Short mmCIF file of C-alpha atoms in Angstrom, two decimals:
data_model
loop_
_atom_site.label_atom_id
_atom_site.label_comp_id
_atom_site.label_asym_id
_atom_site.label_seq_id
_atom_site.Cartn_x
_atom_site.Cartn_y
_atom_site.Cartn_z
CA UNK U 1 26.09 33.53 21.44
CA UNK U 2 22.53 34.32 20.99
CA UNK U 3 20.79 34.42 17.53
CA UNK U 4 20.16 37.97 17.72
CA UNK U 5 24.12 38.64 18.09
CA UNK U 6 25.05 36.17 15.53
CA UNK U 7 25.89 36.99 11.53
CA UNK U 8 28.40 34.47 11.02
CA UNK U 9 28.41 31.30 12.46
CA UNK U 10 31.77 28.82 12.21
CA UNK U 11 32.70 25.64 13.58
CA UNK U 12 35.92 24.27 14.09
CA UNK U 13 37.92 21.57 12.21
CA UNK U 14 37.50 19.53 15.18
CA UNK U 15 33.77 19.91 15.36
CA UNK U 16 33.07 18.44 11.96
CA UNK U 17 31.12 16.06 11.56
CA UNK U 18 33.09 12.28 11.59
CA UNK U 19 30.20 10.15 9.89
CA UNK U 20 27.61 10.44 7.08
CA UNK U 21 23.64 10.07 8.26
CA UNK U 22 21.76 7.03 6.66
CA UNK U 23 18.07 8.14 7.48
CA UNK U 24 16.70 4.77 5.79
CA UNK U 25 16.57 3.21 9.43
CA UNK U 26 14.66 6.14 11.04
CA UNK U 27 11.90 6.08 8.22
CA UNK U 28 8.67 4.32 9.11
CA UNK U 29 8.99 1.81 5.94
CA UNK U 30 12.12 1.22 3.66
CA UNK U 31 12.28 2.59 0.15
CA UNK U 32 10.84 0.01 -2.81
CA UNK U 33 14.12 -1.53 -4.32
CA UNK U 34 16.13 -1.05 -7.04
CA UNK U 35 15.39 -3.20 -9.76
CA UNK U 36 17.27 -5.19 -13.16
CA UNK U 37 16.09 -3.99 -16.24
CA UNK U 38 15.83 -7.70 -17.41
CA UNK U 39 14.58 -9.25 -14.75
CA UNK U 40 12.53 -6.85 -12.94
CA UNK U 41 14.03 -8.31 -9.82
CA UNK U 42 15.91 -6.14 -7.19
CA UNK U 43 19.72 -5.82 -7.76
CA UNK U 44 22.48 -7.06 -6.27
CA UNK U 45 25.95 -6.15 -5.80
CA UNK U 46 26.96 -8.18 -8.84
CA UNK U 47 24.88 -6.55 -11.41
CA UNK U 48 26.39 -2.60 -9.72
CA UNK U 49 29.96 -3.62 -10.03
CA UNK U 50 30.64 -3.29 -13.63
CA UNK U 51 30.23 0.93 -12.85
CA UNK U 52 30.69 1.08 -8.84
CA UNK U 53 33.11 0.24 -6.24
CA UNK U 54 31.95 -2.06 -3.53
CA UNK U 55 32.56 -0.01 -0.90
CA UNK U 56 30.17 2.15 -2.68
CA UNK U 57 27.66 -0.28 -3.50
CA UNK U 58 27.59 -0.99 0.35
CA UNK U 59 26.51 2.37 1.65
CA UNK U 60 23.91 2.45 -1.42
CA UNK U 61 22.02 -0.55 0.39
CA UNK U 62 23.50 -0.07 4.27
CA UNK U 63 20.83 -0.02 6.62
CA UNK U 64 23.87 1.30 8.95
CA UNK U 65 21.98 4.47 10.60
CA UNK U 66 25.75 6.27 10.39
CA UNK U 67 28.59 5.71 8.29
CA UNK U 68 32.52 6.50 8.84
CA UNK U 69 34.20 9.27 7.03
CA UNK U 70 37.76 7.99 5.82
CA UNK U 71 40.27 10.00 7.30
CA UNK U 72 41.76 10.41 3.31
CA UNK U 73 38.11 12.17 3.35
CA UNK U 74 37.79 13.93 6.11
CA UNK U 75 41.83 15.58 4.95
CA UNK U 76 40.59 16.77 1.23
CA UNK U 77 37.42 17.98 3.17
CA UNK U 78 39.08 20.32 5.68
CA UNK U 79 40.33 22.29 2.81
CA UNK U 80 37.06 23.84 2.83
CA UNK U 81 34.58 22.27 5.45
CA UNK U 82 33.08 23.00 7.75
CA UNK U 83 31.16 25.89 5.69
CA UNK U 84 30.07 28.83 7.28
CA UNK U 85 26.01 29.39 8.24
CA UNK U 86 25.19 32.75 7.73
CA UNK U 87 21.91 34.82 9.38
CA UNK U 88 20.80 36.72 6.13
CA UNK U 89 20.12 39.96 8.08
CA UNK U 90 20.39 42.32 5.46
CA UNK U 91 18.00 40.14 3.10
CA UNK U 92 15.89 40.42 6.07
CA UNK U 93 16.37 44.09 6.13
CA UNK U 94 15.55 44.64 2.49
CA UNK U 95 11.90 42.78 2.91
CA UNK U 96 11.12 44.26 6.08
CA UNK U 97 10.43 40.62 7.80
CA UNK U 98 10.30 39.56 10.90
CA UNK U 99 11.54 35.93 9.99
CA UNK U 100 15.34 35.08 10.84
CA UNK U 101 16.57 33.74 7.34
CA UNK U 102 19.92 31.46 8.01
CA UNK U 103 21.57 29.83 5.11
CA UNK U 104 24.48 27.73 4.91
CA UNK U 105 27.04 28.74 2.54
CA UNK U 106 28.53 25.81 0.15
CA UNK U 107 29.96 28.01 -2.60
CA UNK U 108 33.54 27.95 -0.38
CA UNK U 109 34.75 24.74 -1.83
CA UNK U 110 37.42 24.22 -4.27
CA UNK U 111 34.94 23.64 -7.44
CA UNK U 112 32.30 26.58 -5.56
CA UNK U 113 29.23 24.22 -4.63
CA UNK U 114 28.01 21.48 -2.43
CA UNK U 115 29.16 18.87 -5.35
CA UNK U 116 32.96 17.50 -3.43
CA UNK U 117 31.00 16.68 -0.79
CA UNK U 118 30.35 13.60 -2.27
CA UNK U 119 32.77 13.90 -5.40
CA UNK U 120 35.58 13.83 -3.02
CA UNK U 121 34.84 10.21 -1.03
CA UNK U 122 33.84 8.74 -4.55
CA UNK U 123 36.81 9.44 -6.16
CA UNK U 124 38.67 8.34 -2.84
CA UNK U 125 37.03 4.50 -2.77
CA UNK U 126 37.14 4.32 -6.48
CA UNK U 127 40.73 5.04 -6.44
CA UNK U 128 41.51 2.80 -3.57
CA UNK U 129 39.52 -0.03 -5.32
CA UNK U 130 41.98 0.42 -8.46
CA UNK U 131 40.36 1.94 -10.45
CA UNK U 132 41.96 4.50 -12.86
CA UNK U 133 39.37 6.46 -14.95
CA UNK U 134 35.61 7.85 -13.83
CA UNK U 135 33.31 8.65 -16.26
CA UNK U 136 30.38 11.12 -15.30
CA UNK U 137 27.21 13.42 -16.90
CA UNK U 138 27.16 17.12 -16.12
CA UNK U 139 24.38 20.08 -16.38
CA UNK U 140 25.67 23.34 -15.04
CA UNK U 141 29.01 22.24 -14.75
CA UNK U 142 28.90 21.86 -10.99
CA UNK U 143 29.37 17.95 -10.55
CA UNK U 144 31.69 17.69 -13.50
CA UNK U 145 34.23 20.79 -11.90
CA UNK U 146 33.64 18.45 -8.59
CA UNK U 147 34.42 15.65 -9.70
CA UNK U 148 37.95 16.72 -11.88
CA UNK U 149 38.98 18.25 -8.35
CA UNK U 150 38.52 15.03 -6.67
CA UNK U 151 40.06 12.64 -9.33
CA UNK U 152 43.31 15.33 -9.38
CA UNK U 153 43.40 14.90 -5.31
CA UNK U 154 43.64 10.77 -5.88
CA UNK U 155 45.49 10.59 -8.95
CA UNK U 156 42.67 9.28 -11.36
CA UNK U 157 41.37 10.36 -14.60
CA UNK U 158 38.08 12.04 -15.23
CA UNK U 159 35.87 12.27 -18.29
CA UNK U 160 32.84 14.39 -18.77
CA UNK U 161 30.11 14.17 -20.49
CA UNK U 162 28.19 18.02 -20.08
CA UNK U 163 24.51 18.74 -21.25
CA UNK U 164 25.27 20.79 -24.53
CA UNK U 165 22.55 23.41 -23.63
CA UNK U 166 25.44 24.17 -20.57
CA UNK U 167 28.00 23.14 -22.51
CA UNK U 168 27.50 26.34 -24.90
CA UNK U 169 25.85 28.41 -22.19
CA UNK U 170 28.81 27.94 -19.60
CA UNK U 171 32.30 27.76 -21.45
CA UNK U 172 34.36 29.29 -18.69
CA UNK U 173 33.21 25.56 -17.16
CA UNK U 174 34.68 23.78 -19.91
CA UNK U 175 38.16 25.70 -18.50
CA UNK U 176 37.39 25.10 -15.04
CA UNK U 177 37.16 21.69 -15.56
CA UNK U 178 40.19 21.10 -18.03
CA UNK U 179 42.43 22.88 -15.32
CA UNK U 180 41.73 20.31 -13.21
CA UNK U 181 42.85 18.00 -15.50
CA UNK U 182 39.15 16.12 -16.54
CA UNK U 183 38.48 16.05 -20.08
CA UNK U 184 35.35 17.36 -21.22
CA UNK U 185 32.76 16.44 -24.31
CA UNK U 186 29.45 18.28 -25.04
CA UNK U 187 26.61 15.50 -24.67
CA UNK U 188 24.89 14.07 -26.78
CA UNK U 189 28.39 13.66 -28.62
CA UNK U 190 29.73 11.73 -31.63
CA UNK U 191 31.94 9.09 -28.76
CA UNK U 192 29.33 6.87 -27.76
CA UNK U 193 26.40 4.75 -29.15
CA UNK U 194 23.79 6.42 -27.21
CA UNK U 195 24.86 9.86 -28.04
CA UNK U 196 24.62 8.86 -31.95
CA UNK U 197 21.15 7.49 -31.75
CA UNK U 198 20.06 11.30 -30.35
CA UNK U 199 22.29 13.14 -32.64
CA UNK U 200 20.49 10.77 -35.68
CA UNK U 201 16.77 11.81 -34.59
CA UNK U 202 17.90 15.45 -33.82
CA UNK U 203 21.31 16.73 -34.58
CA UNK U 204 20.87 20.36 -32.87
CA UNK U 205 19.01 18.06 -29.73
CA UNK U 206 19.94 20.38 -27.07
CA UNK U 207 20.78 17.46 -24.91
CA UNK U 208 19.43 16.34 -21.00
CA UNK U 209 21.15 14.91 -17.99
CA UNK U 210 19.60 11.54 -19.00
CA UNK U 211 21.53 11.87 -22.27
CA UNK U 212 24.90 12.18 -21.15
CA UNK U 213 24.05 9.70 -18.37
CA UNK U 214 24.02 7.13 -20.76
CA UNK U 215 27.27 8.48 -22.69
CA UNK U 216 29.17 8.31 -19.26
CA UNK U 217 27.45 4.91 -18.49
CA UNK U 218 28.59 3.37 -22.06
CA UNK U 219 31.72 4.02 -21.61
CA UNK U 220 32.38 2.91 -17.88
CA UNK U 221 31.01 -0.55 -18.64
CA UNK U 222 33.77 -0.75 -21.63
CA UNK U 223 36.77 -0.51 -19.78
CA UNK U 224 37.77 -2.43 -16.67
CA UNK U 225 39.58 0.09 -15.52
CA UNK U 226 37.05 3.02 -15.73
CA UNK U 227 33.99 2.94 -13.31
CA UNK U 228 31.19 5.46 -13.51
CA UNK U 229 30.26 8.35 -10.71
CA UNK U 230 27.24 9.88 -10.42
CA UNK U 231 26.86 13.51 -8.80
CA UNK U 232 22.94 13.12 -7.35
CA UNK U 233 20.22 11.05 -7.52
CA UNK U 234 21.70 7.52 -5.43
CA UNK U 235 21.66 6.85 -1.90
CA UNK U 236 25.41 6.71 -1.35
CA UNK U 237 25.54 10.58 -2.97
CA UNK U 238 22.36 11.67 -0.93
CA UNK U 239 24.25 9.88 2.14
CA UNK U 240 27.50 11.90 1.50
CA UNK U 241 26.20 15.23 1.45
CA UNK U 242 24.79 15.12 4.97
CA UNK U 243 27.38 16.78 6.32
CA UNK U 244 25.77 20.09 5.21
CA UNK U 245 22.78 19.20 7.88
CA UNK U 246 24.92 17.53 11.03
CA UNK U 247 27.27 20.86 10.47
CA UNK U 248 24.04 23.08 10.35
CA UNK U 249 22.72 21.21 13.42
CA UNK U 250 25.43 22.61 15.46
CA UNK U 251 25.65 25.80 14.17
CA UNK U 252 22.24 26.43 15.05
CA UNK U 253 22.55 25.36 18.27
CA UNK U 254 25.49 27.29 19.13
CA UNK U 255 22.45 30.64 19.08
CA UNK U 256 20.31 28.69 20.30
CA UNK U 257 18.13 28.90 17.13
CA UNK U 258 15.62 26.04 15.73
CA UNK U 259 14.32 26.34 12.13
CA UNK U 260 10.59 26.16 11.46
CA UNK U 261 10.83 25.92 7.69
CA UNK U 262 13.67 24.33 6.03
CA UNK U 263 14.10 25.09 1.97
CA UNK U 264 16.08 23.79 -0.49
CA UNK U 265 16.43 23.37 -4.50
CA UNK U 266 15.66 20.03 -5.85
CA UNK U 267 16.84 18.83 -9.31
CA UNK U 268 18.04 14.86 -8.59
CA UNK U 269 17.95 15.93 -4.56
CA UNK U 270 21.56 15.53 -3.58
CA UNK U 271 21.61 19.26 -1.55
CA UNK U 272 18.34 19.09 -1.00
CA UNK U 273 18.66 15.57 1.44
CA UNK U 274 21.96 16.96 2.45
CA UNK U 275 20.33 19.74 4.27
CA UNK U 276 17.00 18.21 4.85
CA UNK U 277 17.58 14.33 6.50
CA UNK U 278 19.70 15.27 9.60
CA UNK U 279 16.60 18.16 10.55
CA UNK U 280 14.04 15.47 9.28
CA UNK U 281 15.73 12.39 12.28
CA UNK U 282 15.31 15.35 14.29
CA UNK U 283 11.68 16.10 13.57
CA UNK U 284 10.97 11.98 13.54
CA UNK U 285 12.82 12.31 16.98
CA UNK U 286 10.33 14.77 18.28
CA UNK U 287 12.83 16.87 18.93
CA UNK U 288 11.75 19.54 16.57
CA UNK U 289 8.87 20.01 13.86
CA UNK U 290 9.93 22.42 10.78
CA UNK U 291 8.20 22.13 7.69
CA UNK U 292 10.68 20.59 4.48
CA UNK U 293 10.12 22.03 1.72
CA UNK U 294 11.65 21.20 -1.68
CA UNK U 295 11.69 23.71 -4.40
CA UNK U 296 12.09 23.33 -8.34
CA UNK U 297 11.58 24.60 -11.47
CA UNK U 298 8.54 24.92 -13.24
CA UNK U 299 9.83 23.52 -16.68
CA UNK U 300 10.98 20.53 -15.10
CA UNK U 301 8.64 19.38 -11.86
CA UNK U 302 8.84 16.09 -11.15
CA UNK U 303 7.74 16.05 -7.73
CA UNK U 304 4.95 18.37 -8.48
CA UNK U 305 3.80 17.09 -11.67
CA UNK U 306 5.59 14.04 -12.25
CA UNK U 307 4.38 10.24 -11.26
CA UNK U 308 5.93 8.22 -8.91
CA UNK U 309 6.74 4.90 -11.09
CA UNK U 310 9.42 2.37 -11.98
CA UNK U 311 11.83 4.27 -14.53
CA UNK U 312 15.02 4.06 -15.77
CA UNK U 313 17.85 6.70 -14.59
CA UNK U 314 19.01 7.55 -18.04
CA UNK U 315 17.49 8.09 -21.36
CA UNK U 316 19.17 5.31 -23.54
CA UNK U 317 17.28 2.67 -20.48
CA UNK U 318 21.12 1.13 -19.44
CA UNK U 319 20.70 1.74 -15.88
CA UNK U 320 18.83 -0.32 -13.05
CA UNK U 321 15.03 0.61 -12.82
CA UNK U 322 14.04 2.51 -9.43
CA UNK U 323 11.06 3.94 -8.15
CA UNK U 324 10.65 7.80 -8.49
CA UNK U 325 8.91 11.08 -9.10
CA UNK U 326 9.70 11.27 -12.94
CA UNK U 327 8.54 12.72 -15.93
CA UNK U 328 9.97 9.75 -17.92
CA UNK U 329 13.38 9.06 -18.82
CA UNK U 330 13.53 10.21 -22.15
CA UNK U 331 12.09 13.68 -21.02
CA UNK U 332 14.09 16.55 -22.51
CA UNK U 333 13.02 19.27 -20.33
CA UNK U 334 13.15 23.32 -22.07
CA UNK U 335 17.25 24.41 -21.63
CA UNK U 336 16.50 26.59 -18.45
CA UNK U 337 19.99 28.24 -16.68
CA UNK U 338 19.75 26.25 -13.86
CA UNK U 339 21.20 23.80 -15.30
CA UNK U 340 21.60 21.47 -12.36
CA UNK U 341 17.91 20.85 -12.12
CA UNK U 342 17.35 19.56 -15.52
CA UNK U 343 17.06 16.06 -14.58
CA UNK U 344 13.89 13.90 -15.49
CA UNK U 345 13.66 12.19 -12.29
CA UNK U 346 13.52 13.04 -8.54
CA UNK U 347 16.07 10.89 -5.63
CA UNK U 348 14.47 7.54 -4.65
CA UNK U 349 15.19 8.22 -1.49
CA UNK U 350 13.99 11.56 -1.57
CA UNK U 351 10.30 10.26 -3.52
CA UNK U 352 9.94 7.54 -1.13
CA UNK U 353 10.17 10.56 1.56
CA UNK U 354 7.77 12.76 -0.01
CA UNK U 355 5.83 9.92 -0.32
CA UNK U 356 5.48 9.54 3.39
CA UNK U 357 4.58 12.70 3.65
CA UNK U 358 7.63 13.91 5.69
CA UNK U 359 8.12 16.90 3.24
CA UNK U 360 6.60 19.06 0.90
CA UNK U 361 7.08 20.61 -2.71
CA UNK U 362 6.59 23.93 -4.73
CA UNK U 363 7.50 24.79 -8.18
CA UNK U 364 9.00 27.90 -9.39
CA UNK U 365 9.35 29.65 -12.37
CA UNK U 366 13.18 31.29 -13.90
CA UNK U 367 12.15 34.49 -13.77
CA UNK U 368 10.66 34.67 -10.23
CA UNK U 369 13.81 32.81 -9.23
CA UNK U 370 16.57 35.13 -10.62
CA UNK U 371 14.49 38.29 -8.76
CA UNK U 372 15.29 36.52 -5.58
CA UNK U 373 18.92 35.41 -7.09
CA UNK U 374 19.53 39.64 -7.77
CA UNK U 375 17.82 40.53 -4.18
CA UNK U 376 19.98 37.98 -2.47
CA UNK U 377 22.98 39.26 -4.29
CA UNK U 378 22.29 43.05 -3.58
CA UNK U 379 21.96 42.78 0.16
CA UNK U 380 23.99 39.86 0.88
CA UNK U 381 26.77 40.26 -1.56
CA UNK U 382 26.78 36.48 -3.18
CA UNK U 383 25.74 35.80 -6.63
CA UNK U 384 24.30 33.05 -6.18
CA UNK U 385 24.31 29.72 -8.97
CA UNK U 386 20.76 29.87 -10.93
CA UNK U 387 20.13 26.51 -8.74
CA UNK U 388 19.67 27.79 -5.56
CA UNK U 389 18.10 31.38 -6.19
CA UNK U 390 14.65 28.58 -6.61
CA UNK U 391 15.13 28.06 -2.61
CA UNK U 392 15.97 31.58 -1.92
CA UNK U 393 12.51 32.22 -3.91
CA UNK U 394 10.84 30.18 -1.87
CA UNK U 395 12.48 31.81 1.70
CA UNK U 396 11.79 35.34 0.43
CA UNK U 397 7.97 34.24 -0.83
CA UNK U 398 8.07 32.38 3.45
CA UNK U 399 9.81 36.00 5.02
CA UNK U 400 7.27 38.15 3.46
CA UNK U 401 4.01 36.13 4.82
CA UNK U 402 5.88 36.91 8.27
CA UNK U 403 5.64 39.91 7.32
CA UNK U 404 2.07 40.22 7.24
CA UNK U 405 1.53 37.57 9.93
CA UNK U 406 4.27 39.21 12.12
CA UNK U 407 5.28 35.51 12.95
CA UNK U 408 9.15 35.53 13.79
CA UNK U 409 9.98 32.05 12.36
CA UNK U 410 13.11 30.78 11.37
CA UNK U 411 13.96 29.70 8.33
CA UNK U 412 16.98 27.60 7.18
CA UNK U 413 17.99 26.73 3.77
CA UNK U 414 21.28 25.69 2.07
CA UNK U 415 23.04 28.19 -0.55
CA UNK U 416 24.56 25.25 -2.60
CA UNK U 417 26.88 27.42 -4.88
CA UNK U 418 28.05 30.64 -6.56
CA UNK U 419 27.25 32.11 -9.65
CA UNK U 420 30.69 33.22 -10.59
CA UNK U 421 30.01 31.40 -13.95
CA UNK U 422 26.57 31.82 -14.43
CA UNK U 423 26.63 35.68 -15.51
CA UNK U 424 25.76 35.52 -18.79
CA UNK U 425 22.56 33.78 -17.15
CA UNK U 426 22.15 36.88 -15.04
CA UNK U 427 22.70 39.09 -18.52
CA UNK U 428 19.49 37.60 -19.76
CA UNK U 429 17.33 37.99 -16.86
CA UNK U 430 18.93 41.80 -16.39
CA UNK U 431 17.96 42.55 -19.89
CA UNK U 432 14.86 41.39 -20.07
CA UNK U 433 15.30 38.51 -22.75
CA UNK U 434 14.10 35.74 -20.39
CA UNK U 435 11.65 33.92 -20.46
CA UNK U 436 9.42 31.40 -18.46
CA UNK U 437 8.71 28.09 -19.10
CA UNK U 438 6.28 25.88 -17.59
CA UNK U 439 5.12 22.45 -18.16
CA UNK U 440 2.07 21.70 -19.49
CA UNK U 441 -0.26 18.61 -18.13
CA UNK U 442 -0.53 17.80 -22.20
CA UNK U 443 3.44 17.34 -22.06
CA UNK U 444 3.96 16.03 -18.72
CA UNK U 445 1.63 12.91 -20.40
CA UNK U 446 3.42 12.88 -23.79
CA UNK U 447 6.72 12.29 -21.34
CA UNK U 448 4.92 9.55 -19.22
CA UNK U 449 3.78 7.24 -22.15
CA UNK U 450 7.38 5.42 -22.44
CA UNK U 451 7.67 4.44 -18.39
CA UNK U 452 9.00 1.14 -18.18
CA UNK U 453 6.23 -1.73 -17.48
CA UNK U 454 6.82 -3.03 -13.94
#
């Protein structure tokens, strides 16, 4: 099949991919470490296994170049995977561009994102380790709906802690969630310690994903029995959600298509390295040369405008210190719709890459970003979540300089999830009532003066 006959693109069961890609090996120099709190030395398994599993805590620090999917896995992932790669011919229709737009669809899964990817083999090794209860934060909803599906497959419980700005914008998520049996609180909440101490300074605080971090966190290390999962952000989650690149690989291939710009949404950078690392061993490889580009919002940069320091992963300052893009951890950025990328800090793993140089970054405001969600929507026939519309910005903004270049490049990015819950976002934008938000250099240094001295 050539590219120019293709729409819809599908692999078979039996072509899925059977590891997870580890791209710390192929990188010219290894990410800083993680380090204690206390000690300001780097961690070791000990001081993670209060909240993780080991076999966890082993593919966060495996300098393995490719890691074994369980067959318990790889069976909860064929109820969706491997997701379809679409050619976006009528979006290239609709802006008259030579450019070949392909993105790869993750809004089939049970909970309608990219999220089980990874919610699916935590749940699996926590639940084989013992363990009966996970505790986890939530913006949009995404992770949390993820992660209730995946406890429900192994038999575990699953507690929530959701961002109250989502929390009130999304309640159809609260549903989702409870019918998969998780239990759900809006963060910061009256339950934990950390969630008082916000509630005390401002009781209508809006809450962050550093916020409920904490709550989830608090609560994990109280009960031997409850461990603590986290939906972005760590190299074991960033590792997991690789499929979406080794399955794009092949579908590719199969038209004999290579990208030349590869864009995805960054909030922590879980679908953003899913996508991106396979195509980036590839490019290391020589074997290809696209430009990466991450994309994210404007109210909440932290790759564009945020320093790359020591911080802590939460805002209470209970987690292990690691080196990042961040705006600092106690950071409450404005309560945009996409929820998912309201996180003060940018993937190690993914900072470390930009770092290098192997990737690039743009910011994008909501209201630029819903346009392309509405254009997307009208000639492709997905709403998509208010996540990924800031990629799909960022490939319309790529298709229409073909369009004055005439350059027929290819571009590739990952359609993490669907809107289905996310109208009332839409509402706003339709109406007219939103609004943009960017941050200003005077609050990106407010945020910075509480980084951690390392």
């Amino acid at each position: 099949m050539s590219d120019d006959a293709a729409t819809k693109i599908l692999l078979s069961e039996e072509e899925m991919p059977r590891s997870w890609y580890n791209i710390v090996p192929d990188l010219p120099s290894p990410p800083p470490p993680v380090l204690h709190p206390g000690t300001h030395q780097p961690v070791g398994p000990d001081d993670l296994a209060p909240l993780f599993p080991m076999a966890l805590i082993e593919q966060e620090v495996t300098t393995e170049r490719y890691v074994t999917i369980p067959e318990e896995v790889l069976e909860v992932y064929r109820l969706w995977r491997p997701s379809p790669l679409f050619r976006a011919r009528r979006l290239e229709k609709a802006l008259g561009t030579p450019a070949k737009i392909y993105y790869k669809y993750e809004g089939v899964s049970p909970a309608g994102s990219h999220k089980p990817n990874t919610a699916v083999p935590q749940a699996y090794y926590n639940a084989s380790a013992g363990i009966r209860r996970l505790t986890t934060e939530t913006g949009a909803g995404q992770w949390g709906t993820a992660l209730a599906f995946a406890a429900a497959q192994f038999g575990i419980e699953c507690e929530i802690w959701q961002v109250r700005a989502s929390y009130d914008q999304k309640p159809y998520r609260k549903l989702m969630i409870e019918t998969f049996g998780g239990t759900i609180h809006p963060s910061p909440s009256e339950l934990t310690e950390a969630g008082r101490k916000v509630l005390a300074d401002d009781p209508e605080s809006p809450g962050s994903l550093g916020i409920a971090i904490s709550e989830a966190v608090e609560v994990a290390a109280q009960h031997p029995d409850t461990n603590y999962a986290l939906g972005s952000v760590l190299n074991h989650v960033l590792l997991h959600q690789t499929v979406i690149g080794e399955e794009a690989l092949l579908q590719l291939a199969k038209v004999g298509a290579v990208p030349d710009v590869i864009v995805g949404c960054t909030g922590g950078g879980s679908n953003f390295a899913g996508l991106a690392f396979p195509f980036l061993r590839e490019k290391m490889a020589g074997k290809m040369a696209p430009v990466v580009r991450a994309v994210e919002p404007a109210s909440c940069p932290s790759l564009t405008k945020g320093v790359y320091a020591y911080d802590f992963g939460d805002t209470a300052g209970m987690t292990p210190l690691m080196k990042m893009h961040t705006l600092g951890h106690d950071f409450i950025p404005d309560p945009i719709h996409a929820g998912g990328l309201r996180y003060h800090g940018m993937a190690p793993l993914i900072s470390h890459v930009y770092e290098l140089g192997l990737m690039e970054a743009v910011a994008k405001t909501q209201r630029e970003c819903f346009e392309a969600g509405v254009a997307f929507a009208r000639s492709e026939g997905i709403i998509p979540a208010p996540e990924p519309t800031h990629a799909l910005a960022a490939c319309i903004e790529e298709a229409l300089r073909c369009k004055e270049t005439g350059e027929e490049k290819v571009i590739l990015t990952a359609l993490c999830g669907h809107g289905h819950l996310d109208l009332p976002a839409y509402g706003k934008f339709l109406s007219g009532e939103m609004e943009d938000h960017s941050l200003s250099s005077d609050a990106v240094e407010a945020a910075l003066t509480k980084l951690p001295a390392v």
